[in-house]
mmCIF file of C-alpha atoms in Angstrom:
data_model
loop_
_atom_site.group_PDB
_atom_site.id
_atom_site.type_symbol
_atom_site.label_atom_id
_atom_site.label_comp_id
_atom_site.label_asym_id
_atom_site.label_seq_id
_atom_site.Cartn_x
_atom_site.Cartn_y
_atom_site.Cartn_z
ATOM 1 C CA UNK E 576 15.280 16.498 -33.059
ATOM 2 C CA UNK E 577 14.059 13.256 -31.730
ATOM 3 C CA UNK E 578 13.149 13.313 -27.668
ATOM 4 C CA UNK E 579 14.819 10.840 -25.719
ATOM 5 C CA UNK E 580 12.300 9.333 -22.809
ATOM 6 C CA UNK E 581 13.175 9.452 -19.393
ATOM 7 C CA UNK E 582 11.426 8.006 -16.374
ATOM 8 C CA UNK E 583 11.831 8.558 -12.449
ATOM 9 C CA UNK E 584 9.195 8.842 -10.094
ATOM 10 C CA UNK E 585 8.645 11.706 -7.716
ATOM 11 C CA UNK E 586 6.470 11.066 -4.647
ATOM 12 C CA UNK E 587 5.755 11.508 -0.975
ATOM 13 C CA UNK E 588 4.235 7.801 -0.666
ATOM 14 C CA UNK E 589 5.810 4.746 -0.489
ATOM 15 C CA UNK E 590 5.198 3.861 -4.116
ATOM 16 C CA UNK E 591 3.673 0.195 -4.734
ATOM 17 C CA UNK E 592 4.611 -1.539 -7.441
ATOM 18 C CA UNK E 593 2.048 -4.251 -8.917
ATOM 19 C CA UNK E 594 3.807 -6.530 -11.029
ATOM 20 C CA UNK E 595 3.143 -6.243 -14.744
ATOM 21 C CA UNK E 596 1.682 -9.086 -16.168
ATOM 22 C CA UNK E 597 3.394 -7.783 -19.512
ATOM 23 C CA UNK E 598 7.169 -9.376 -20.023
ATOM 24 C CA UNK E 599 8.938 -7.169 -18.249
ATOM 25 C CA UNK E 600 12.428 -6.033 -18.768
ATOM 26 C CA UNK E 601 13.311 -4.489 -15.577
ATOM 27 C CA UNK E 602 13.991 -8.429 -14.176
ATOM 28 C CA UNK E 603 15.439 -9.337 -16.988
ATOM 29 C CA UNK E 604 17.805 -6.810 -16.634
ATOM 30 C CA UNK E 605 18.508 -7.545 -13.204
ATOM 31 C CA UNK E 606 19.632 -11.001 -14.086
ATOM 32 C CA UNK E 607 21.661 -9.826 -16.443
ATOM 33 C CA UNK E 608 23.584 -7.410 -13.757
ATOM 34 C CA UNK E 609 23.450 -10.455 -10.854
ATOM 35 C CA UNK E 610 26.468 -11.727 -13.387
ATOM 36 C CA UNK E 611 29.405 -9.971 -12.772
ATOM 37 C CA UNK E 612 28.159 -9.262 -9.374
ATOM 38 C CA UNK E 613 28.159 -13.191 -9.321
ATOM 39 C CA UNK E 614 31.267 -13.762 -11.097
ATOM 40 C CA UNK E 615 33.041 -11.322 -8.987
ATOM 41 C CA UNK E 616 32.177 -12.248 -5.882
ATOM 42 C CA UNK E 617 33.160 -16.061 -6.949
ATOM 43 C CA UNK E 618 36.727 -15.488 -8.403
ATOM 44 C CA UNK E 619 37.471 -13.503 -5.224
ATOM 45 C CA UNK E 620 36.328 -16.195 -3.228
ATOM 46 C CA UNK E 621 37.360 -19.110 -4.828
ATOM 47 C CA UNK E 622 40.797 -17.505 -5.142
ATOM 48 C CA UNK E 623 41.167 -17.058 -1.206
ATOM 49 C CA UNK E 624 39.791 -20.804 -0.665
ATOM 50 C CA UNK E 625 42.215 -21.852 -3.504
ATOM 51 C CA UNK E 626 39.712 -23.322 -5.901
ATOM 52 C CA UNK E 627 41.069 -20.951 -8.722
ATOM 53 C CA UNK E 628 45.192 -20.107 -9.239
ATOM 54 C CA UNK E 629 44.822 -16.598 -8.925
ATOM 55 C CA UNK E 630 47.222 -14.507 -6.695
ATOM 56 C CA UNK E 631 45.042 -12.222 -4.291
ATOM 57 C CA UNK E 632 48.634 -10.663 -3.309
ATOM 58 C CA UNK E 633 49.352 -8.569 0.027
ATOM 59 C CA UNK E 634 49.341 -9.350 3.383
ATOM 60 C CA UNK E 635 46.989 -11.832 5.345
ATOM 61 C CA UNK E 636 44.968 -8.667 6.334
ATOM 62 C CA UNK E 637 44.514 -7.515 3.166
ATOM 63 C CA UNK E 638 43.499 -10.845 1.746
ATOM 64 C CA UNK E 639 41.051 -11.241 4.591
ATOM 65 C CA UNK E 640 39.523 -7.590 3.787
ATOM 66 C CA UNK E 641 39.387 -8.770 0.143
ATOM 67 C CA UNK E 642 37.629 -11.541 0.931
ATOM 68 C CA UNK E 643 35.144 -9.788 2.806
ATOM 69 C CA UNK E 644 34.473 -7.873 -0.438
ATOM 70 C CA UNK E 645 34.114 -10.840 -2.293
ATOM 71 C CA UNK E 646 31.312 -12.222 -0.232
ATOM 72 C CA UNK E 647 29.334 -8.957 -0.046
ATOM 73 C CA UNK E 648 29.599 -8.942 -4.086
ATOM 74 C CA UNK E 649 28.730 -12.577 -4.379
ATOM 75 C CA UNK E 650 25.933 -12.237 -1.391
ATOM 76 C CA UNK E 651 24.757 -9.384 -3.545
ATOM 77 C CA UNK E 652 24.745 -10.805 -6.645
ATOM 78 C CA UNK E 653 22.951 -14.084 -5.592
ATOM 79 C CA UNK E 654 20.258 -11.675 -3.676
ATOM 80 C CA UNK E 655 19.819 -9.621 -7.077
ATOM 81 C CA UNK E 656 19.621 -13.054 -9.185
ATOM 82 C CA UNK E 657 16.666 -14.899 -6.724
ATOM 83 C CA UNK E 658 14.431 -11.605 -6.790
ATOM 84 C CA UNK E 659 14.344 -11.562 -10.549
ATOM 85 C CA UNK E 660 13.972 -14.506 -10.833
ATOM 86 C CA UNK E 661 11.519 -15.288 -8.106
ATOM 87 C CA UNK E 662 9.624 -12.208 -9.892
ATOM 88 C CA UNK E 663 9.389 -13.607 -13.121
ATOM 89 C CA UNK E 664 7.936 -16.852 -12.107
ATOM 90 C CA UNK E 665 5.375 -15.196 -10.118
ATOM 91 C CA UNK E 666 4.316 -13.422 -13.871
ATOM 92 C CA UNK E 667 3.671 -16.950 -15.143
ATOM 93 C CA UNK E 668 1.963 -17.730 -12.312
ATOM 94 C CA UNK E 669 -0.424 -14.821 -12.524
ATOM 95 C CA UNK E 670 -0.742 -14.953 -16.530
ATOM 96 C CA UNK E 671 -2.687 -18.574 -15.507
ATOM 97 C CA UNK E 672 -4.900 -17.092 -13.015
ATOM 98 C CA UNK E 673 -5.992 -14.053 -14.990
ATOM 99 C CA UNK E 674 -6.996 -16.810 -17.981
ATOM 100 C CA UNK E 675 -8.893 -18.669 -15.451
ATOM 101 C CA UNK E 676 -10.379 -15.725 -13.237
ATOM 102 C CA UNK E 677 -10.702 -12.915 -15.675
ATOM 103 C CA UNK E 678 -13.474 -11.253 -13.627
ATOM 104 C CA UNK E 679 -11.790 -11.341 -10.164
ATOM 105 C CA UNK E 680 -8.842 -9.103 -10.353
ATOM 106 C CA UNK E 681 -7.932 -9.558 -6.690
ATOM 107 C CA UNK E 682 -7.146 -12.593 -7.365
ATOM 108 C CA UNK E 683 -4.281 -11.882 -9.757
ATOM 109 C CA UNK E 684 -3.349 -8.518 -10.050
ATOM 110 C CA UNK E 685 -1.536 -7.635 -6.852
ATOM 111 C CA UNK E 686 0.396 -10.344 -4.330
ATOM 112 C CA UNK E 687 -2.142 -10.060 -1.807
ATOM 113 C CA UNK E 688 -2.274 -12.123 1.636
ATOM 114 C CA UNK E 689 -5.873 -13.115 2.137
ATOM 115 C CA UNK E 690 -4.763 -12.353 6.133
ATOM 116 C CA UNK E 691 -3.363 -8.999 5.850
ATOM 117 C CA UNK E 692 0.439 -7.780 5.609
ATOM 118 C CA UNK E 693 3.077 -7.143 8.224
ATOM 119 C CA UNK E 694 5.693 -5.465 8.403
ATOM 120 C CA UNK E 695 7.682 -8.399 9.438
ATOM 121 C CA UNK E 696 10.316 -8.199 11.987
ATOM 122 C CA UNK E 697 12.739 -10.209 10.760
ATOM 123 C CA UNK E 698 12.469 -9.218 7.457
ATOM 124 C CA UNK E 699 13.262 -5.698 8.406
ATOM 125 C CA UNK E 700 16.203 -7.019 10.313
ATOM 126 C CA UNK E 701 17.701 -8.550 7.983
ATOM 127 C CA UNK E 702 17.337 -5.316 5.752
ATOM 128 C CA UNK E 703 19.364 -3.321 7.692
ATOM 129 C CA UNK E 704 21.945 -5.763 8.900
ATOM 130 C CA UNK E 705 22.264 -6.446 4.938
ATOM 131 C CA UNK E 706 22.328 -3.135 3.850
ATOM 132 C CA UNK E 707 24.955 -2.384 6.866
ATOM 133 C CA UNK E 708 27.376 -4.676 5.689
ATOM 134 C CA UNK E 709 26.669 -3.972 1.833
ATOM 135 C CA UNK E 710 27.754 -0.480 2.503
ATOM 136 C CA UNK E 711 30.725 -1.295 4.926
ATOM 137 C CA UNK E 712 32.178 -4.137 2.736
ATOM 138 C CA UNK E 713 32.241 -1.968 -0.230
ATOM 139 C CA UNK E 714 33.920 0.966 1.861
ATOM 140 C CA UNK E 715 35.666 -1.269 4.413
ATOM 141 C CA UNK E 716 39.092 -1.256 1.180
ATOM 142 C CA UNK E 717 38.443 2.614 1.129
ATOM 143 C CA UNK E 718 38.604 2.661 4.671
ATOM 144 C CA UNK E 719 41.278 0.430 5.094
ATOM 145 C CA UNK E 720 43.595 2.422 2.953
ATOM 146 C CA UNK E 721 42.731 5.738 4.130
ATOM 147 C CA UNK E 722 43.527 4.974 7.921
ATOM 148 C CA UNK E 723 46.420 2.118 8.093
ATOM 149 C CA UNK E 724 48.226 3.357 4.760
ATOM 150 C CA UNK E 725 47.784 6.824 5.357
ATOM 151 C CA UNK E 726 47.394 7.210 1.726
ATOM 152 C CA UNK E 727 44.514 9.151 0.931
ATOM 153 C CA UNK E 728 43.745 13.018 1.068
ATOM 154 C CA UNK E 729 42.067 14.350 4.282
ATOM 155 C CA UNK E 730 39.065 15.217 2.473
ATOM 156 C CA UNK E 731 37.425 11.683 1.160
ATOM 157 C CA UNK E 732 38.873 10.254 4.626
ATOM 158 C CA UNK E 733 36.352 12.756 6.109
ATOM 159 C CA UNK E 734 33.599 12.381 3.318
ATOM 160 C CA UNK E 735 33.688 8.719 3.406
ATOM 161 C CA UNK E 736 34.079 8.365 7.386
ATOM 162 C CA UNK E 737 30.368 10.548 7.395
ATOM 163 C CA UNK E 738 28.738 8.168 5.061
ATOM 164 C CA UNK E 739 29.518 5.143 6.953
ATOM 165 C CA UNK E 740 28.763 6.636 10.285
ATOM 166 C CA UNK E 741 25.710 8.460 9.134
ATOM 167 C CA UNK E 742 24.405 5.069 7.678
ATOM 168 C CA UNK E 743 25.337 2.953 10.999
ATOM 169 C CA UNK E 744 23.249 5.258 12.902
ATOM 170 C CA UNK E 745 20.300 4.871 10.341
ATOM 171 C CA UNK E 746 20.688 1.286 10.948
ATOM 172 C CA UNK E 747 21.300 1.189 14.448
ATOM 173 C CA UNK E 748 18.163 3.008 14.865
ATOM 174 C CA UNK E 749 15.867 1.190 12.882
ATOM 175 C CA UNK E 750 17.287 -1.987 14.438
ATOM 176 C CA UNK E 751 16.283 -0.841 18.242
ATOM 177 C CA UNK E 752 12.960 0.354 16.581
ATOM 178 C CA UNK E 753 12.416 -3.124 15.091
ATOM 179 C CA UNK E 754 13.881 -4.836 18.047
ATOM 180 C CA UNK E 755 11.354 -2.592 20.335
ATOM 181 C CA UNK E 756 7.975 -3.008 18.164
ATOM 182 C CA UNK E 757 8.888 -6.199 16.528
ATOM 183 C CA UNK E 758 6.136 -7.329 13.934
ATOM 184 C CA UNK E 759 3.547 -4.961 13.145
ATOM 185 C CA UNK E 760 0.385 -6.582 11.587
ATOM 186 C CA UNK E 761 -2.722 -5.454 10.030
ATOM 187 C CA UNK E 762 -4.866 -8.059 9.775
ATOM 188 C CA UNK E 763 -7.880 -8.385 7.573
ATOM 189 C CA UNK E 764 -11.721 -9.852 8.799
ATOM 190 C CA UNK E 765 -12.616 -10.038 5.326
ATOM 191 C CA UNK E 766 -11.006 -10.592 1.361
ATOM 192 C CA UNK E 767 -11.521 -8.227 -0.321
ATOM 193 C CA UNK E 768 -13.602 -5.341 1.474
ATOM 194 C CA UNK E 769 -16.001 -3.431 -0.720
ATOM 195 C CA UNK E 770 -16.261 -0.438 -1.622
ATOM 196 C CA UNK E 771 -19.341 1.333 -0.087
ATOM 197 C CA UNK E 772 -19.683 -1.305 2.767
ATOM 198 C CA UNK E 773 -18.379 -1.644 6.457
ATOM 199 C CA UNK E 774 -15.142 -3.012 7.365
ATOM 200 C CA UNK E 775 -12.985 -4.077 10.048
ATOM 201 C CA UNK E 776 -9.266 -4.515 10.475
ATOM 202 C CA UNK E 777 -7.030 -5.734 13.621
ATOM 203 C CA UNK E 778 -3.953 -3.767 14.345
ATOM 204 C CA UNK E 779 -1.020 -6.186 16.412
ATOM 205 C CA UNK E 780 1.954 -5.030 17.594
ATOM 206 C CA UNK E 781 1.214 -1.420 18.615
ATOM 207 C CA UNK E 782 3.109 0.671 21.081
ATOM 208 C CA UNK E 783 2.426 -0.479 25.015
ATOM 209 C CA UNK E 784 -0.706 2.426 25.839
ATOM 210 C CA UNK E 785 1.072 3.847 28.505
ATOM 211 C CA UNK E 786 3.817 4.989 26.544
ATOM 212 C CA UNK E 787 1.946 6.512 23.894
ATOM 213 C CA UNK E 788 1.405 10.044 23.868
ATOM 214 C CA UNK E 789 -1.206 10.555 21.230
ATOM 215 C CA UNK E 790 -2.329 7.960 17.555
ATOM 216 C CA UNK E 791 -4.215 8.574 14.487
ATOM 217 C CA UNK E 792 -5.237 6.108 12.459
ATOM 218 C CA UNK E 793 -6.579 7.616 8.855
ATOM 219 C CA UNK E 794 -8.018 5.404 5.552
ATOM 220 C CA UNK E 795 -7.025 6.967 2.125
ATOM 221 C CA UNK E 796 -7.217 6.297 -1.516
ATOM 222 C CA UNK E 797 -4.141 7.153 -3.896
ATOM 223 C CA UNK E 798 -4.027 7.420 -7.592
ATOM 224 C CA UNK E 799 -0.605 6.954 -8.768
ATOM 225 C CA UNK E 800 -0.382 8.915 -12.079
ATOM 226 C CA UNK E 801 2.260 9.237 -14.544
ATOM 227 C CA UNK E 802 2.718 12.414 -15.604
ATOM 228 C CA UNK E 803 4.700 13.569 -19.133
ATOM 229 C CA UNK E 804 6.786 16.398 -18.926
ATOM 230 C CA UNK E 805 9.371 17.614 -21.365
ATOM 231 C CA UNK E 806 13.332 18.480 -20.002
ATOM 232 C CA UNK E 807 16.568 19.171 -21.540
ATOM 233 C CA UNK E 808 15.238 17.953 -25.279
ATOM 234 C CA UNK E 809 13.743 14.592 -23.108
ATOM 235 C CA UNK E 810 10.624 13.457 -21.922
ATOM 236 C CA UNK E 811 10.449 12.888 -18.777
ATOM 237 C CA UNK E 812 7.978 10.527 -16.778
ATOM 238 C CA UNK E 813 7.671 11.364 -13.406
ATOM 239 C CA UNK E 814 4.866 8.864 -11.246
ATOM 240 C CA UNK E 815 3.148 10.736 -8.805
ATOM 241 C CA UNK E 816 0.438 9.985 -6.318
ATOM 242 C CA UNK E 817 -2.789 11.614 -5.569
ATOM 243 C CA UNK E 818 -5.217 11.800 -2.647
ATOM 244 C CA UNK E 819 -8.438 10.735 -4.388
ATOM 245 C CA UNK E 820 -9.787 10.438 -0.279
ATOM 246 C CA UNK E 821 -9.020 10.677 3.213
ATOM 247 C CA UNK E 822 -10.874 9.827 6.226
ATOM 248 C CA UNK E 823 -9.612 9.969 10.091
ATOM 249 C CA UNK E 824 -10.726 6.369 11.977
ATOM 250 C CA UNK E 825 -12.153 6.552 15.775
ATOM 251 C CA UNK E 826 -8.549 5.310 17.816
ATOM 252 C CA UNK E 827 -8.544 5.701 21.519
ATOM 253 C CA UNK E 828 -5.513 4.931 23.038
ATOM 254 C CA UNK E 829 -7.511 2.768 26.045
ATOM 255 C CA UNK E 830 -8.703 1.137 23.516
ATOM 256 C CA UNK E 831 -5.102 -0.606 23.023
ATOM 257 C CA UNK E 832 -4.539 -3.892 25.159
ATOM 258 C CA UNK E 833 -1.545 -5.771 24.409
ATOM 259 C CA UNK E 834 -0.310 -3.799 21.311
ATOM 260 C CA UNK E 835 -3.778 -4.974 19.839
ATOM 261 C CA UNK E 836 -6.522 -3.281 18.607
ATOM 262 C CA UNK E 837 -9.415 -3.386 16.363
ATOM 263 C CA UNK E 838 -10.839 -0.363 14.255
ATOM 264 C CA UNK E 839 -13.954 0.156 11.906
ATOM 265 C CA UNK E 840 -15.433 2.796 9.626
ATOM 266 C CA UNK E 841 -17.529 2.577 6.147
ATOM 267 C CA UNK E 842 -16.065 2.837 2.517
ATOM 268 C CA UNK E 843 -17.234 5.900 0.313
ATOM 269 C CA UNK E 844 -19.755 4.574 -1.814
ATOM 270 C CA UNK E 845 -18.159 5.639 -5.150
ATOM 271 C CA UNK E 846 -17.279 2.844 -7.886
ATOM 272 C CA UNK E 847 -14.501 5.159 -9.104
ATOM 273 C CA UNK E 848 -12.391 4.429 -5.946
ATOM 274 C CA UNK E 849 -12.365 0.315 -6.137
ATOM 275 C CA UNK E 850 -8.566 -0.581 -6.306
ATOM 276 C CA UNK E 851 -7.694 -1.292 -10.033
ATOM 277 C CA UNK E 852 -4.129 -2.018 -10.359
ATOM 278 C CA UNK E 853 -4.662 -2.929 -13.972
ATOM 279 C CA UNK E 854 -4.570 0.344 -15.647
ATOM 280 C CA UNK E 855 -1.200 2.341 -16.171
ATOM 281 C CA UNK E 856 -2.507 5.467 -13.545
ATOM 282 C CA UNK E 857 -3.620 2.352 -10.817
ATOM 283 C CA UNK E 858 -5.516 3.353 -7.763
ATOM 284 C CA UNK E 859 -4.936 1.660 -4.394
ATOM 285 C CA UNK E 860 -6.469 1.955 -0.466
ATOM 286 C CA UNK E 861 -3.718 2.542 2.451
ATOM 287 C CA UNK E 862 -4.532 2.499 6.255
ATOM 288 C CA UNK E 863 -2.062 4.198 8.062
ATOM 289 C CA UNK E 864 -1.393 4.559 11.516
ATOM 290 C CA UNK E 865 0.682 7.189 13.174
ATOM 291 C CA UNK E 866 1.790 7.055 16.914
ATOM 292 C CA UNK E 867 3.774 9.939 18.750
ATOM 293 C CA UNK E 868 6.086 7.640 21.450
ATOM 294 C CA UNK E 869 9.417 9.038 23.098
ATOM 295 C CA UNK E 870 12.720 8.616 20.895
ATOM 296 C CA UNK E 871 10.671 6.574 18.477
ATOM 297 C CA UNK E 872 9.190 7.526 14.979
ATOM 298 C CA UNK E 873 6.349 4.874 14.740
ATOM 299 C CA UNK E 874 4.308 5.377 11.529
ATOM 300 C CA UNK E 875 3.274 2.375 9.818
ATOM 301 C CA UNK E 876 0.763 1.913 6.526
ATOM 302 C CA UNK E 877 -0.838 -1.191 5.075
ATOM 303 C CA UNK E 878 -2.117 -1.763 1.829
ATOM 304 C CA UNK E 879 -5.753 -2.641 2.049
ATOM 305 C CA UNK E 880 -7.875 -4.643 -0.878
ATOM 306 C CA UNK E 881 -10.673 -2.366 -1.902
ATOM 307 C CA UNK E 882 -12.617 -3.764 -4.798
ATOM 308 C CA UNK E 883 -16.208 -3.257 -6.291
#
């Protein structure tokens, strides 16, 4: 009997994904699903606006709810649509650089910012506020039914009730987090770092000193690995990261003025760790930094560009 193949990845770490330079399917799929996300969300709308001569039927509530539903789908749709496409022309893009810089991999193989990365405030605002109303227009029909027309069993009025509450709290919480920290910023005093030599980053947007009660600050290499295993007559792909190496950085907390602060240390001297996101089982650097403040969970990691 032939084995079917499976994938799914099972990790602890944020995974990160390099783009394949290889024509990948996974957009091309996704602009095929933006369609009926697309086409739904524009018959819905264009019949409540009257473009098309469709008959949305019920009351002006229930149009308006409808309507709702309409933009999330076509919001979604168009969202789903720019990132695959917007993915796909960033291939192209880095198929030309790796022809004319085949020996400098950092210069194609990963979307690095020669600056550093954030963890942009806005950006995660929008997130959640998206995500928020995703959820809620989908439900809000659901909802509607279940509490004005009294028409649907006790138990999915509870069921579905919990979902949209638990995931309003999520929200709301990583909105006042996001509100309270703003950007966070790791910022880079050199493109790429090497391995075996010194290096130096600047942290922005840390917690005010006086409310923190203790930070670490750690450096560590991963290998993400995909790993074959065989279940239910399928083979199964699971990705998986390993610690390759770990090292706590020096971080007083009096050291912190202005939610700034700058921290040093030395890469391992060992060729084997230089980021490589080239091969299948790709190896990357994180610096992470984990704060203990009051009512807030403030752990934040950056990707750093490690190369021999």
């Amino acid at each position: 009997m032939t084995k079917k193949a499976n994938f799914k990845l099972s990790s602890k770490r944020a995974l990160i994904n390099p783009t394949p330079l290889a024509f990948p399917k996974s957009f091309v799929a996704l602009l095929i699903l933006s369609v009926p996300f697309l086409l739904v969300g524009i018959w819905i709308t264009g019949s409540y606006f009257g473009f098309f001569s469709a008959n949305l039927g019920g009351n002006v509530a229930e149009t308006r709810i409808l309507l709702i539903v309409g933009l999330v789908f076509l919001l979604s749709g168009l969202g789903i649509f720019l990132f695959a496409f917007s993915h796909l022309l960033k291939i192209l893009f880095k198929k030309n650089l790796r022809k004319r810089h085949p020996y400098e991999a950092w210069l194609w193989d990963y979307s690095w910012n020669r600056r550093g990365q954030t963890h942009s405030f806005l950006k995660r605002l929008l997130y959640n506020l998206f995500g928020f109303f995703l959820v809620l227009g989908i439900f809000l029909p659901g909802l509607y039914i279940a509490y004005v027309k009294g028409s649907m069993p006790l138990f999915f009025k509870v069921i579905m009730s919990l979902f949209v509450f638990l995931y309003l709290w999520i929200c709301i919480r990583e909105i006042i987090k996001t509100l309270k920290f703003r950007s966070v910023r790791c910022l880079y005093t050199q493109f790429p770092y090497r391995i075996g030599k010194d290096f130096s980053v600047n942290l922005e947007g840390l917690p005010n000193a006086k409310s923190i009660e203790s930070i670490s600050c750690k450096i560590k290499c991963y290998e993400f690995r995909v790993i074959e295993s065989s279940k239910s007559n399928k083979k199964v792909f699971e990705r998986v990261s390993v610690e390759l190496y770990s090292e706590d950085i020096p971080l007083e907390i009096s050291h912190i003025k202005d939610g700034r602060v700058g921290i040093s240390g030395r890469f391992p001297n060992k060729k084997s760790l230089g980021t490589d996101f080239t091969k299948n089982d790709y190896i990357c650097w994180e610096l992470s930094v984990n704060a203990k403040v009051p009512g807030v969970d403030f752990n934040y990691a950056f990707i750093l560009p490690v190369y021999n």
